[in-house]
XYZ file of C-alpha atoms in Angstrom:
768
model
C 48.427 -29.422 2.044
C 51.627 -27.835 0.739
C 51.510 -29.785 -2.522
C 47.919 -28.740 -3.211
C 48.687 -25.114 -2.420
C 51.706 -25.217 -4.705
C 49.538 -26.403 -7.579
C 47.052 -23.655 -6.823
C 49.884 -21.115 -6.806
C 51.011 -22.239 -10.268
C 47.458 -22.028 -11.580
C 46.891 -18.580 -10.006
C 50.009 -17.243 -11.737
C 49.047 -18.591 -15.148
C 45.451 -17.428 -14.895
C 46.084 -14.420 -12.681
C 43.657 -12.102 -14.460
C 40.931 -14.727 -14.501
C 41.469 -15.502 -10.802
C 41.423 -11.806 -9.919
C 38.249 -11.207 -11.935
C 36.435 -14.148 -10.347
C 37.366 -13.057 -6.825
C 36.278 -9.481 -7.448
C 32.969 -10.698 -8.853
C 32.427 -12.927 -5.819
C 33.190 -10.106 -3.369
C 31.013 -7.677 -5.322
C 28.119 -10.145 -5.318
C 28.458 -10.727 -1.561
C 28.587 -6.990 -0.907
C 25.598 -6.261 -3.122
C 23.454 -9.013 -1.614
C 24.513 -8.094 1.918
C 23.561 -4.453 1.483
C 20.342 -5.251 -0.388
C 19.084 -7.713 2.235
C 20.668 -6.094 5.286
C 18.861 -6.710 8.550
C 19.363 -5.280 12.025
C 21.771 -6.492 14.676
C 20.467 -7.851 17.967
C 21.257 -6.115 21.278
C 19.791 -8.838 23.515
C 21.986 -10.893 25.815
C 19.709 -13.576 27.237
C 19.712 -17.372 27.318
C 16.517 -18.844 25.838
C 15.079 -21.490 28.131
C 16.960 -20.379 31.235
C 15.058 -20.053 34.510
C 15.040 -16.249 34.696
C 14.340 -15.840 30.974
C 11.460 -18.334 31.042
C 9.952 -16.559 34.055
C 10.354 -13.207 32.307
C 8.463 -14.532 29.287
C 5.678 -15.802 31.560
C 5.491 -12.415 33.242
C 5.233 -10.653 29.898
C 2.462 -13.065 28.935
C 0.358 -12.284 32.017
C 1.143 -8.592 32.497
C 1.856 -7.543 28.946
C 5.058 -6.209 27.495
C 5.832 -3.447 25.062
C 7.887 -4.123 21.968
C 8.316 -0.408 21.310
C 11.176 1.978 21.887
C 11.028 3.903 25.155
C 12.756 6.812 26.839
C 13.064 8.211 30.344
C 12.689 11.817 31.456
C 14.269 12.593 34.825
C 13.115 15.767 36.580
C 14.953 17.213 39.573
C 13.485 20.182 41.442
C 15.769 23.017 42.621
C 17.558 22.631 45.954
C 15.179 23.186 48.875
C 12.020 22.599 46.841
C 9.996 19.648 45.549
C 7.290 18.754 43.057
C 4.714 19.236 45.782
C 5.254 22.972 45.265
C 2.553 24.313 42.930
C 5.020 26.045 40.589
C 7.197 22.988 40.081
C 4.182 20.711 39.739
C 2.661 22.979 37.068
C 5.925 23.112 35.100
C 6.197 19.321 35.275
C 2.656 18.849 33.963
C 3.233 21.277 31.083
C 6.338 19.353 29.998
C 4.531 16.014 30.174
C 1.583 17.390 28.188
C 3.924 18.771 25.534
C 5.814 15.460 25.381
C 2.570 13.605 24.633
C 2.115 15.721 21.471
C 5.567 14.936 20.013
C 5.332 13.002 16.723
C 5.918 9.293 17.272
C 5.114 9.379 21.016
C 2.256 7.066 21.983
C 2.198 7.466 25.775
C 3.760 9.449 28.625
C 3.484 8.325 32.257
C 2.765 10.651 35.169
C 5.430 10.180 37.862
C 3.131 11.465 40.621
C 0.567 8.754 39.857
C 2.997 5.982 38.949
C 4.977 6.246 42.189
C 8.195 6.988 40.283
C 9.039 9.882 42.580
C 11.459 9.968 45.515
C 10.108 10.157 49.084
C 11.167 13.803 49.328
C 9.329 14.486 46.042
C 12.382 16.234 44.620
C 13.168 13.769 41.792
C 10.611 12.250 39.426
C 10.936 9.911 36.444
C 8.490 9.766 33.514
C 8.363 6.946 30.953
C 7.820 7.797 27.285
C 6.859 5.213 24.696
C 7.271 5.628 20.925
C 5.510 3.936 18.039
C 8.867 2.695 16.713
C 9.687 -0.971 17.376
C 12.613 -1.885 19.622
C 14.830 -3.063 16.780
C 14.600 0.309 15.006
C 15.971 3.743 15.827
C 13.678 6.605 16.763
C 14.059 9.437 14.215
C 16.466 12.099 15.416
C 13.874 14.836 14.778
C 11.445 13.150 17.190
C 14.108 12.836 19.867
C 15.074 16.481 19.463
C 11.429 17.515 19.609
C 11.032 15.606 22.863
C 14.061 17.387 24.292
C 12.558 20.756 23.339
C 9.534 20.114 25.552
C 11.720 20.660 28.636
C 12.207 24.374 27.938
C 9.427 25.433 30.312
C 10.639 23.234 33.165
C 14.206 24.421 32.746
C 12.992 28.026 32.829
C 11.446 27.239 36.222
C 14.842 26.022 37.477
C 14.091 22.304 37.115
C 16.897 20.083 35.837
C 15.642 17.774 33.058
C 17.558 14.804 31.624
C 16.521 12.534 28.750
C 17.746 8.945 28.495
C 16.633 5.365 28.064
C 16.996 2.999 25.113
C 15.724 5.516 22.577
C 18.649 7.831 23.354
C 21.353 5.204 23.150
C 23.899 6.343 20.625
C 24.438 3.704 17.965
C 27.974 3.934 16.618
C 29.364 2.253 13.498
C 31.646 -0.774 13.992
C 34.647 1.341 12.983
C 35.371 5.045 13.024
C 38.111 7.458 11.971
C 40.348 6.571 14.929
C 40.479 2.922 13.886
C 42.073 4.168 10.674
C 45.112 5.153 12.742
C 45.813 1.463 13.291
C 45.704 0.860 9.543
C 48.138 3.720 8.922
C 50.518 2.346 11.549
C 50.240 -1.075 9.907
C 51.100 0.475 6.532
C 54.149 2.196 8.046
C 55.367 -1.060 9.618
C 54.873 -2.910 6.330
C 56.731 -0.230 4.386
C 59.678 -0.368 6.787
C 59.696 -4.164 6.750
C 59.599 -4.540 2.972
C 61.233 -1.291 1.876
C 58.588 -1.127 -0.854
C 55.187 0.574 -0.874
C 53.879 -1.894 -3.454
C 54.782 -4.830 -1.227
C 53.380 -3.013 1.796
C 50.096 -2.274 0.068
C 49.273 -5.860 -0.884
C 48.579 -7.168 2.649
C 46.438 -4.112 3.325
C 44.520 -4.543 0.080
C 43.664 -8.205 0.627
C 42.775 -7.560 4.289
C 40.431 -4.700 3.408
C 38.748 -6.774 0.684
C 38.288 -9.585 3.209
C 36.770 -7.181 5.750
C 34.331 -5.811 3.161
C 33.246 -9.334 2.211
C 32.812 -10.527 5.805
C 31.035 -7.379 7.001
C 28.539 -7.210 4.158
C 27.959 -10.927 4.559
C 27.143 -10.361 8.240
C 24.747 -7.585 7.290
C 22.861 -9.918 4.981
C 22.838 -12.799 7.481
C 21.427 -10.508 10.176
C 18.129 -10.456 8.266
C 17.637 -14.202 8.789
C 19.811 -14.952 11.831
C 20.281 -13.311 15.212
C 23.630 -11.485 15.047
C 24.826 -9.607 18.130
C 25.415 -5.884 17.710
C 28.921 -6.433 19.135
C 29.789 -9.064 16.529
C 30.614 -6.685 13.626
C 33.225 -4.739 15.606
C 34.943 -7.909 16.796
C 34.821 -9.385 13.290
C 36.379 -6.275 11.750
C 39.068 -6.068 14.436
C 40.151 -9.673 13.983
C 39.617 -9.847 10.228
C 41.759 -6.768 9.672
C 44.546 -7.858 12.026
C 44.919 -11.455 10.861
C 44.249 -10.511 7.236
C 47.234 -8.154 7.208
C 49.473 -10.566 9.091
C 48.672 -13.651 7.019
C 49.270 -11.797 3.776
C 52.473 -10.361 5.267
C 53.889 -13.856 5.810
C 53.147 -14.904 2.231
C 54.465 -11.694 0.628
C 57.609 -11.894 2.753
C 58.287 -15.472 1.627
C 57.538 -14.523 -1.985
C 60.095 -11.694 -1.946
C 62.622 -13.968 -0.272
C 62.222 -16.478 -3.098
C 62.561 -13.705 -5.680
C 65.728 -12.476 -3.969
C 67.200 -15.969 -4.393
C 66.698 -15.743 -8.158
C 63.402 -17.577 -8.538
C 61.039 -16.716 -11.346
C 57.784 -15.007 -10.456
C 55.834 -18.180 -11.098
C 58.082 -20.394 -8.990
C 58.390 -17.817 -6.187
C 54.615 -17.395 -6.006
C 54.005 -21.143 -5.971
C 56.635 -21.742 -3.296
C 55.361 -18.908 -1.096
C 51.789 -20.164 -1.439
C 52.856 -23.713 -0.616
C 55.145 -22.994 2.339
C 54.002 -19.796 4.041
C 50.481 -20.503 2.784
C 50.416 -23.857 4.554
C 51.442 -22.188 7.798
C 48.787 -19.512 7.263
C 46.135 -22.183 6.728
C 47.230 -24.008 9.889
C 47.375 -20.829 11.969
C 44.032 -19.611 10.682
C 42.450 -22.965 11.390
C 43.514 -22.787 15.030
C 41.916 -19.360 15.393
C 38.722 -20.521 13.677
C 38.445 -23.646 15.824
C 38.976 -21.661 19.020
C 36.388 -19.039 18.063
C 33.871 -21.619 16.901
C 34.416 -23.390 20.217
C 32.709 -20.466 21.947
C 29.416 -22.079 20.976
C 29.873 -24.669 23.719
C 28.980 -22.045 26.344
C 25.383 -22.091 25.105
C 25.008 -18.299 25.261
C 23.548 -16.874 22.016
C 25.389 -13.537 22.193
C 28.721 -15.330 22.645
C 27.902 -17.834 19.908
C 27.073 -14.983 17.560
C 30.302 -13.111 18.328
C 32.429 -16.245 18.070
C 31.000 -17.486 14.776
C 31.051 -13.994 13.233
C 34.705 -13.521 14.163
C 35.539 -17.051 12.969
C 33.896 -16.299 9.632
C 35.915 -13.085 9.309
C 39.153 -14.986 9.997
C 38.154 -17.678 7.493
C 37.543 -15.049 4.818
C 40.927 -13.476 5.591
C 42.642 -16.863 5.158
C 40.798 -17.547 1.900
C 41.746 -14.135 0.520
C 45.392 -14.610 1.495
C 45.547 -18.017 -0.184
C 43.156 -17.435 -3.057
C 43.471 -13.810 -4.143
C 46.999 -12.865 -3.080
C 48.861 -15.250 -5.443
C 47.134 -13.630 -8.417
C 48.101 -10.168 -7.158
C 51.701 -11.293 -6.705
C 51.724 -12.558 -10.272
C 50.310 -9.293 -11.596
C 52.956 -7.301 -9.702
C 55.579 -9.474 -11.372
C 59.182 -8.297 -11.252
C 58.310 -5.104 -9.376
C 58.308 -7.074 -6.112
C 61.823 -8.436 -6.648
C 64.259 -6.658 -4.282
C 66.645 -4.565 -6.334
C 70.315 -5.513 -6.122
C 72.067 -3.271 -3.632
C 68.854 -2.242 -1.902
C 68.391 -2.496 1.867
C 65.700 -5.139 1.371
C 68.069 -7.294 -0.684
C 70.827 -6.812 1.878
C 68.529 -7.863 4.738
C 67.449 -11.003 2.889
C 71.064 -11.844 2.030
C 72.088 -11.422 5.664
C 69.162 -13.575 6.812
C 70.261 -16.392 4.513
C 73.977 -16.062 5.356
C 75.005 -17.225 8.853
C 78.007 -14.887 8.603
C 75.939 -11.921 7.497
C 74.951 -8.962 9.642
C 72.348 -10.176 12.167
C 69.078 -8.325 12.556
C 68.045 -6.755 15.826
C 65.728 -9.712 16.457
C 68.565 -12.161 15.868
C 70.823 -10.228 18.265
C 68.050 -10.242 20.871
C 67.574 -13.990 20.543
C 71.334 -14.528 20.706
C 71.359 -12.704 24.032
C 68.561 -14.933 25.348
C 70.375 -18.074 24.212
C 73.617 -16.895 25.819
C 72.107 -16.859 29.344
C 69.083 -19.153 29.101
C 68.543 -19.908 32.799
C 68.610 -16.245 33.726
C 66.177 -15.408 30.931
C 63.736 -18.213 31.780
C 63.606 -17.338 35.473
C 63.414 -13.574 34.961
C 60.762 -13.607 32.224
C 58.608 -16.224 33.952
C 58.624 -14.377 37.284
C 57.963 -11.019 35.627
C 54.987 -12.333 33.659
C 53.625 -14.137 36.727
C 53.737 -10.885 38.723
C 51.966 -8.992 35.925
C 49.296 -11.694 35.884
C 48.560 -11.457 39.629
C 45.689 -8.919 39.255
C 43.832 -11.548 37.204
C 43.063 -13.374 40.453
C 40.701 -10.485 41.302
C 38.757 -10.682 38.052
C 35.055 -9.853 38.487
C 32.532 -10.442 35.712
C 29.136 -8.929 34.931
C 27.177 -7.886 31.857
C 27.536 -4.262 30.845
C 24.605 -1.861 31.142
C 23.937 1.878 30.849
C 26.285 2.446 33.791
C 29.157 1.302 31.560
C 28.558 4.049 29.002
C 30.681 7.243 28.861
C 29.656 9.956 31.319
C 28.897 12.244 28.381
C 26.177 9.888 27.064
C 22.546 10.775 27.802
C 21.745 7.241 28.977
C 24.625 7.341 31.469
C 23.536 10.694 32.885
C 19.981 9.520 33.543
C 21.346 6.239 34.950
C 23.521 8.111 37.441
C 20.756 10.548 38.374
C 18.269 7.727 39.062
C 20.882 5.867 41.105
C 21.647 8.965 43.182
C 17.984 9.737 43.816
C 16.384 6.310 44.211
C 19.426 4.204 45.166
C 21.775 2.120 42.959
C 19.338 -0.780 42.854
C 16.682 1.315 41.112
C 18.619 0.868 37.868
C 18.323 -2.917 38.148
C 15.105 -3.941 39.922
C 14.306 -7.610 40.448
C 10.888 -9.171 40.014
C 9.458 -12.116 41.945
C 6.713 -13.798 39.902
C 4.007 -16.086 41.305
C 2.111 -18.321 38.859
C 0.169 -21.610 38.894
C -0.887 -21.046 42.495
C -3.567 -23.412 43.831
C -7.107 -22.114 43.350
C -7.924 -19.221 45.661
C -4.390 -18.861 47.070
C -2.802 -16.385 44.640
C -3.419 -13.285 46.764
C -2.367 -15.003 49.965
C 0.822 -16.311 48.375
C 1.617 -12.919 46.853
C 1.234 -11.163 50.220
C 3.353 -13.786 51.964
C 6.107 -13.364 49.361
C 6.125 -9.583 49.839
C 6.248 -9.896 53.652
C 8.965 -12.536 53.588
C 11.209 -10.548 51.245
C 10.854 -7.307 53.196
C 13.192 -8.610 55.883
C 15.955 -9.891 53.600
C 19.305 -8.176 54.010
C 20.430 -6.383 50.862
C 16.926 -5.267 49.819
C 16.236 -1.539 49.904
C 12.470 -1.781 49.452
C 9.717 -4.089 48.265
C 6.786 -2.792 46.237
C 3.125 -3.713 46.909
C 1.908 -6.873 45.204
C 0.741 -6.360 41.627
C -1.841 -8.774 40.191
C -2.317 -9.519 36.497
C -5.565 -8.681 34.747
C -6.306 -12.345 34.062
C -6.015 -13.161 37.764
C -3.452 -15.889 37.095
C -0.230 -14.222 38.252
C 1.174 -11.899 40.893
C 4.476 -10.085 41.020
C 6.515 -8.181 43.550
C 9.203 -5.676 42.595
C 12.382 -5.809 44.677
C 14.875 -2.927 44.726
C 18.349 -4.106 45.862
C 20.701 -1.964 47.922
C 23.355 -2.350 45.219
C 23.548 -1.733 41.493
C 22.965 -4.355 38.794
C 26.701 -4.945 38.156
C 27.632 -5.155 41.840
C 28.649 -8.687 42.948
C 26.417 -8.207 46.007
C 23.374 -8.079 43.715
C 24.281 -11.472 42.239
C 24.595 -12.874 45.773
C 21.181 -11.406 46.619
C 19.611 -13.166 43.614
C 20.990 -16.486 44.879
C 19.522 -15.824 48.338
C 16.138 -14.868 46.872
C 15.985 -18.015 44.743
C 16.543 -20.170 47.808
C 13.854 -18.339 49.770
C 11.196 -18.413 47.058
C 11.908 -22.116 46.491
C 10.948 -22.744 50.128
C 7.819 -20.585 49.747
C 6.806 -22.474 46.606
C 7.274 -25.812 48.343
C 5.125 -24.644 51.251
C 2.342 -22.852 49.347
C 2.354 -24.619 45.995
C 2.627 -23.028 42.567
C 5.651 -21.580 40.802
C 7.615 -18.704 42.305
C 10.611 -17.382 40.359
C 13.076 -14.517 40.522
C 13.217 -12.719 37.200
C 13.633 -9.316 35.582
C 16.313 -8.113 33.186
C 18.888 -7.883 35.968
C 18.272 -11.508 36.986
C 18.576 -12.578 33.344
C 21.896 -10.720 33.003
C 23.231 -12.314 36.181
C 22.216 -15.719 34.852
C 24.063 -15.095 31.593
C 27.123 -13.878 33.489
C 27.136 -16.983 35.695
C 26.853 -19.195 32.626
C 29.803 -17.468 30.972
C 31.903 -17.578 34.128
C 31.223 -21.286 34.507
C 32.243 -21.948 30.906
C 35.621 -20.204 31.244
C 37.550 -23.038 32.934
C 36.205 -25.866 30.713
C 36.931 -23.770 27.649
C 40.472 -23.103 28.919
C 41.031 -26.845 29.292
C 39.755 -27.428 25.756
C 42.051 -24.722 24.380
C 45.073 -26.075 26.256
C 44.321 -29.607 25.048
C 43.884 -28.398 21.482
C 47.170 -26.503 21.712
C 49.049 -29.596 22.862
C 47.523 -31.795 20.158
C 47.983 -29.447 17.216
C 51.556 -28.475 18.041
C 52.583 -32.059 18.749
C 51.285 -33.072 15.327
C 52.873 -30.056 13.648
C 56.357 -30.160 15.208
C 56.644 -33.888 16.054
C 57.808 -32.961 19.553
C 56.672 -33.246 23.172
C 58.609 -30.325 24.619
C 57.542 -27.760 21.999
C 53.776 -28.040 22.686
C 54.237 -27.998 26.485
C 56.490 -24.957 26.293
C 54.120 -23.196 23.879
C 51.084 -23.862 26.088
C 52.803 -22.571 29.222
C 53.819 -19.450 27.335
C 50.251 -18.984 26.091
C 48.889 -19.237 29.639
C 51.393 -16.612 30.805
C 50.303 -14.276 28.000
C 46.635 -14.790 28.856
C 47.347 -14.151 32.535
C 49.067 -10.857 31.764
C 46.245 -9.711 29.465
C 43.633 -10.555 32.133
C 45.711 -8.805 34.786
C 45.933 -5.703 32.602
C 42.186 -5.347 32.097
C 41.567 -5.895 35.817
C 44.051 -3.132 36.687
C 42.613 -0.724 34.111
C 38.877 -1.448 33.999
C 38.293 -2.604 37.580
C 40.904 -0.698 39.559
C 41.073 2.363 37.306
C 44.827 2.404 36.634
C 45.445 4.632 33.578
C 41.672 4.753 33.063
C 41.771 8.491 32.428
C 44.502 8.555 29.752
C 42.956 5.533 28.027
C 39.486 7.110 28.008
C 37.807 4.330 30.007
C 34.188 5.516 30.535
C 33.657 3.715 33.860
C 35.302 1.198 36.157
C 33.728 -1.938 37.561
C 33.311 -5.616 36.720
C 34.500 -6.758 33.290
C 31.902 -7.744 30.701
C 31.324 -11.471 31.163
C 32.131 -12.504 27.602
C 35.488 -10.687 27.493
C 37.768 -13.331 29.112
C 36.530 -16.259 27.053
C 36.747 -14.297 23.783
C 40.246 -13.031 24.626
C 41.362 -16.557 25.459
C 40.029 -17.933 22.178
C 41.555 -15.217 20.009
C 44.886 -15.046 21.809
C 45.258 -18.810 21.566
C 45.048 -18.665 17.798
C 47.390 -15.692 17.499
C 49.939 -17.229 19.876
C 49.961 -20.366 17.735
C 50.589 -18.155 14.685
C 53.831 -16.821 16.122
C 54.802 -20.231 17.472
C 54.425 -21.805 14.036
C 56.306 -19.133 12.097
C 59.186 -18.807 14.563
C 59.712 -22.392 15.703
C 59.367 -23.786 12.179
C 62.275 -21.571 11.128
C 64.294 -22.898 14.051
C 63.331 -26.452 13.075
C 64.569 -25.862 9.539
C 67.978 -24.782 10.821
C 68.146 -27.702 13.242
C 67.383 -30.264 10.530
C 70.099 -28.711 8.349
C 72.842 -28.241 10.955
C 71.939 -30.478 13.921
C 73.292 -27.696 16.166
C 70.596 -26.751 18.749
C 72.001 -23.385 19.852
C 72.968 -22.209 16.389
C 69.611 -23.280 14.978
C 67.754 -21.032 17.433
C 69.735 -17.985 16.308
C 69.499 -19.029 12.664
C 65.737 -19.377 12.919
C 65.534 -15.889 14.368
C 67.473 -14.612 11.355
C 64.799 -15.967 9.014
C 61.605 -15.290 11.000
C 62.433 -12.633 13.591
C 61.795 -9.600 11.409
C 58.505 -10.913 10.016
C 57.201 -12.002 13.425
C 58.148 -8.612 14.872
C 56.369 -6.759 12.080
C 53.296 -8.979 12.389
C 53.102 -8.425 16.140
C 53.469 -4.641 15.813
C 50.680 -4.594 13.228
C 48.408 -6.648 15.489
C 49.087 -4.372 18.454
C 48.413 -1.248 16.385
C 45.126 -2.561 15.006
C 43.851 -3.782 18.375
C 44.962 -0.636 20.227
C 43.159 1.577 17.709
C 39.841 0.038 18.781
C 40.368 1.473 22.264
C 39.310 4.802 20.777
C 35.848 3.407 20.028
C 35.004 3.933 23.739
C 32.609 1.008 23.476
C 32.538 -0.445 27.011
C 32.128 -3.965 25.650
C 34.901 -3.746 23.019
C 37.537 -1.696 24.874
C 38.561 -4.475 27.316
C 38.857 -6.950 24.432
C 40.984 -4.532 22.404
C 43.316 -3.744 25.314
C 43.627 -7.387 26.377
C 44.489 -8.495 22.837
C 46.956 -5.639 22.277
C 48.789 -6.412 25.536
C 48.494 -10.166 25.024
C 50.003 -10.060 21.529
C 52.773 -7.711 22.666
C 53.717 -9.990 25.554
C 53.319 -13.222 23.611
C 55.338 -12.129 20.593
C 58.232 -10.416 22.339
C 58.439 -11.729 25.920
C 57.333 -15.299 25.197
C 58.105 -16.242 21.577
C 61.159 -14.025 20.968
C 62.691 -14.335 24.456
C 61.382 -17.196 26.574
C 61.018 -19.732 23.752
C 64.619 -19.373 22.432
C 65.973 -19.689 25.970
C 63.952 -22.842 26.621
C 64.959 -24.365 23.269
C 68.575 -23.650 24.076
C 68.266 -25.389 27.437
C 66.542 -28.423 25.971
C 69.040 -28.852 23.151
C 68.400 -31.987 21.092
C 65.645 -33.016 23.514
C 63.406 -30.242 22.192
C 62.715 -32.341 19.080
C 62.151 -35.739 20.707
C 58.905 -37.632 20.091
C 58.107 -41.213 21.133
C 57.809 -43.606 18.213
C 54.223 -44.618 18.987
C 53.113 -40.962 18.916
C 55.043 -40.323 15.713
C 53.068 -43.116 14.051
C 49.710 -42.241 15.625
C 49.658 -38.482 14.977
C 48.808 -37.098 11.523
C 51.646 -35.445 9.640
C 50.350 -31.935 8.923
C 53.388 -30.864 6.877
C 52.662 -27.246 7.762
C 55.747 -25.774 6.072
C 55.979 -28.087 3.091
C 58.622 -30.528 4.224
C 57.625 -33.088 1.581
C 57.546 -30.732 -1.359
C 60.970 -31.801 -2.584
C 60.055 -35.459 -2.030
C 57.222 -35.255 -4.573
C 56.902 -34.079 -8.115
C 55.475 -30.794 -6.947
C 58.652 -28.992 -8.009
C 60.049 -31.367 -10.527
C 57.180 -32.661 -12.666
C 54.229 -30.464 -13.349
C 51.522 -32.091 -15.406
C 50.164 -28.735 -16.377
C 53.376 -27.791 -18.197
C 51.781 -28.916 -21.461
C 49.818 -25.687 -21.461
C 51.564 -22.612 -22.775
C 52.380 -20.290 -19.913
C 50.997 -16.760 -19.965
C 53.037 -14.535 -17.693
C 51.759 -11.155 -16.547
C 52.613 -8.196 -18.708
C 54.653 -6.702 -15.882
C 57.296 -9.442 -16.117
C 60.172 -9.047 -18.585
C 60.088 -11.077 -21.744
C 63.509 -12.497 -20.967
C 62.312 -14.419 -17.929
C 62.930 -18.147 -18.391
C 59.922 -20.098 -19.473
C 61.167 -23.307 -17.893
C 60.570 -23.549 -14.213
C 61.993 -25.830 -11.585
C 62.536 -28.725 -13.990
C 65.894 -27.187 -14.928
C 66.973 -26.482 -11.361
C 69.495 -28.775 -9.750
C 68.384 -31.010 -6.940
C 70.907 -29.383 -4.620
C 68.524 -26.507 -3.907
C 70.167 -23.568 -2.183
C 66.916 -21.875 -1.231
C 65.976 -22.696 2.354
C 63.041 -25.086 2.650
C 61.410 -25.109 6.056
C 61.110 -28.524 7.695
C 58.972 -29.296 10.694
C 60.498 -32.771 11.040
C 63.431 -34.573 9.587
C 62.840 -36.037 6.112
C 62.525 -39.774 6.151
């Protein structure tokens, strides 16, 4: 891999303007096609073919189903009165009549006739249907006109709330607050490099990658089902890894320049070495995200593949576009003699130089390794304890901010009709033996009336074709309450007995039952997916570092980081700790897809830091054969870059907390905390202490595994063993350097360099 990337780096330098032009044309074409053929994102979260979903489709077939946008109007009479009072009833009718005349409205239900009124007749709910299809937004003017029809009722003292799907606020994947994360990333890059030009390059390539991936998703949404949560996740990950991956390559490039390399040679070396590690790290993230498809849940598959595509684009931009940009920048990226950047790089290369803060931190961990291992492990285990109380459910209108119209109507309906009114269940009877449909329907209603956990059971409703019957069941608890999921299990067992006794098909369905089914499917997939991720971690790191101890240590550290991130979201989003300052709209069960997505993403990011830090340690160990000194030496080379990368990740992820999207906020917080813990507590503290304790044993690998495993050569260990540096078949072409480089730069590259190379070359295993 490193040899191929080196050749690409040489080509990108020589044809930098051509490479840049081609990439810009490709991105422009993707953006233009994506915008021109943009579709709409899907808000559904069902499992095609599942029991509840299949029953729901049968119910829609027999009873009919609307594919139009709808809204709810909730009326509440003044204290001490009801809608049985003539004045309130007249005001209600006037509002309903006016609502029916609003442009785009096709029907308005009467609560008094449709039995959507509380027993005390104080609260009533009307359903409004629009001519707009469900996958489109109702025009704002029509929604405002519908709101205006409540003026008469409000004048009579009646409280009127408007909600439902039509009033759901659709927000863009990113907003102004997410820009704060980008600004923080720019500040970290500027401090790290001491150069605004160097700092701007990772941001530029990351933003180009985000534009390409987002517009591509927009175009694909016209032919594929793409979840409406997928774009936000794709942007969050694409931006974070895009900045970090480019940071690693630019940092290596400047280090090579500081050692006196030419622009061409520095670019090629950075692309080959840091680029190989970027490709490996990105591949782990992509594999983990693509692995989300094994759960068999379309919404999770969509989010996983969209995020994987965004990461893939970020990797391609870092490897394909960035070398050309480095060549165009030329000598301007070379640290000036006497500058702080040059001094830091000199100190990093000199064991006797001034150690960085990261190196001093690692030295402290190596000095007392047993104390560090015990303290850090116990501390992280305690922080992970809340994860044992993790509860999962799919989000609904009750997860929205209290200021949202849909949340206000949700709460009002729950207060008036009971929490279960926001998530009714349906029991459907079909294929009953001839002449037994009515009898079976009545028996179902009578049997369910005595079940604990049910607030009320509606009268049996028969379809117009006489082939189906249904009974509506209102639970005592809300749709996200674990008790509701337990009730669904009880109902399925009871209706199975009724079906066996009476014949026909009897199923529990409804949107709440479908959501519970999806949540159960996701919860069941979490442990198998964790085992796959752990196995993948062990395999990849064993092949990369030719070691048994390194993969085991890395996997244990990853599990600790995941535990802490899960514990954090339980404490914040379930228990309400710091919910106010963080702007959490509501507390309750975590969205079912959050843990498995966090695990997939955090696995890839943890492997990033493991590769970049441990490979630097490995380089020092191969050179000195001194285990303790190599740990500190590796921190000299990689500590500053890993620290900067982690701070950028945390800033980007934390900025998405301000989106106040109930589905995205837990992911953003979990990833921000997970990266913070993994980079600093695990990789920069626990890992050096463990390596110090293991000594030479950290790099032991049985011979049979050494022969069986592929040699990934992540950091270019074989570059000096090939003609990649020495003989370049393309040297017959005249070299065209960028205009920004001085004319006095040597035209001959590494052919004239002595074999006793003084520039550090990172080895992942000892040269043979």
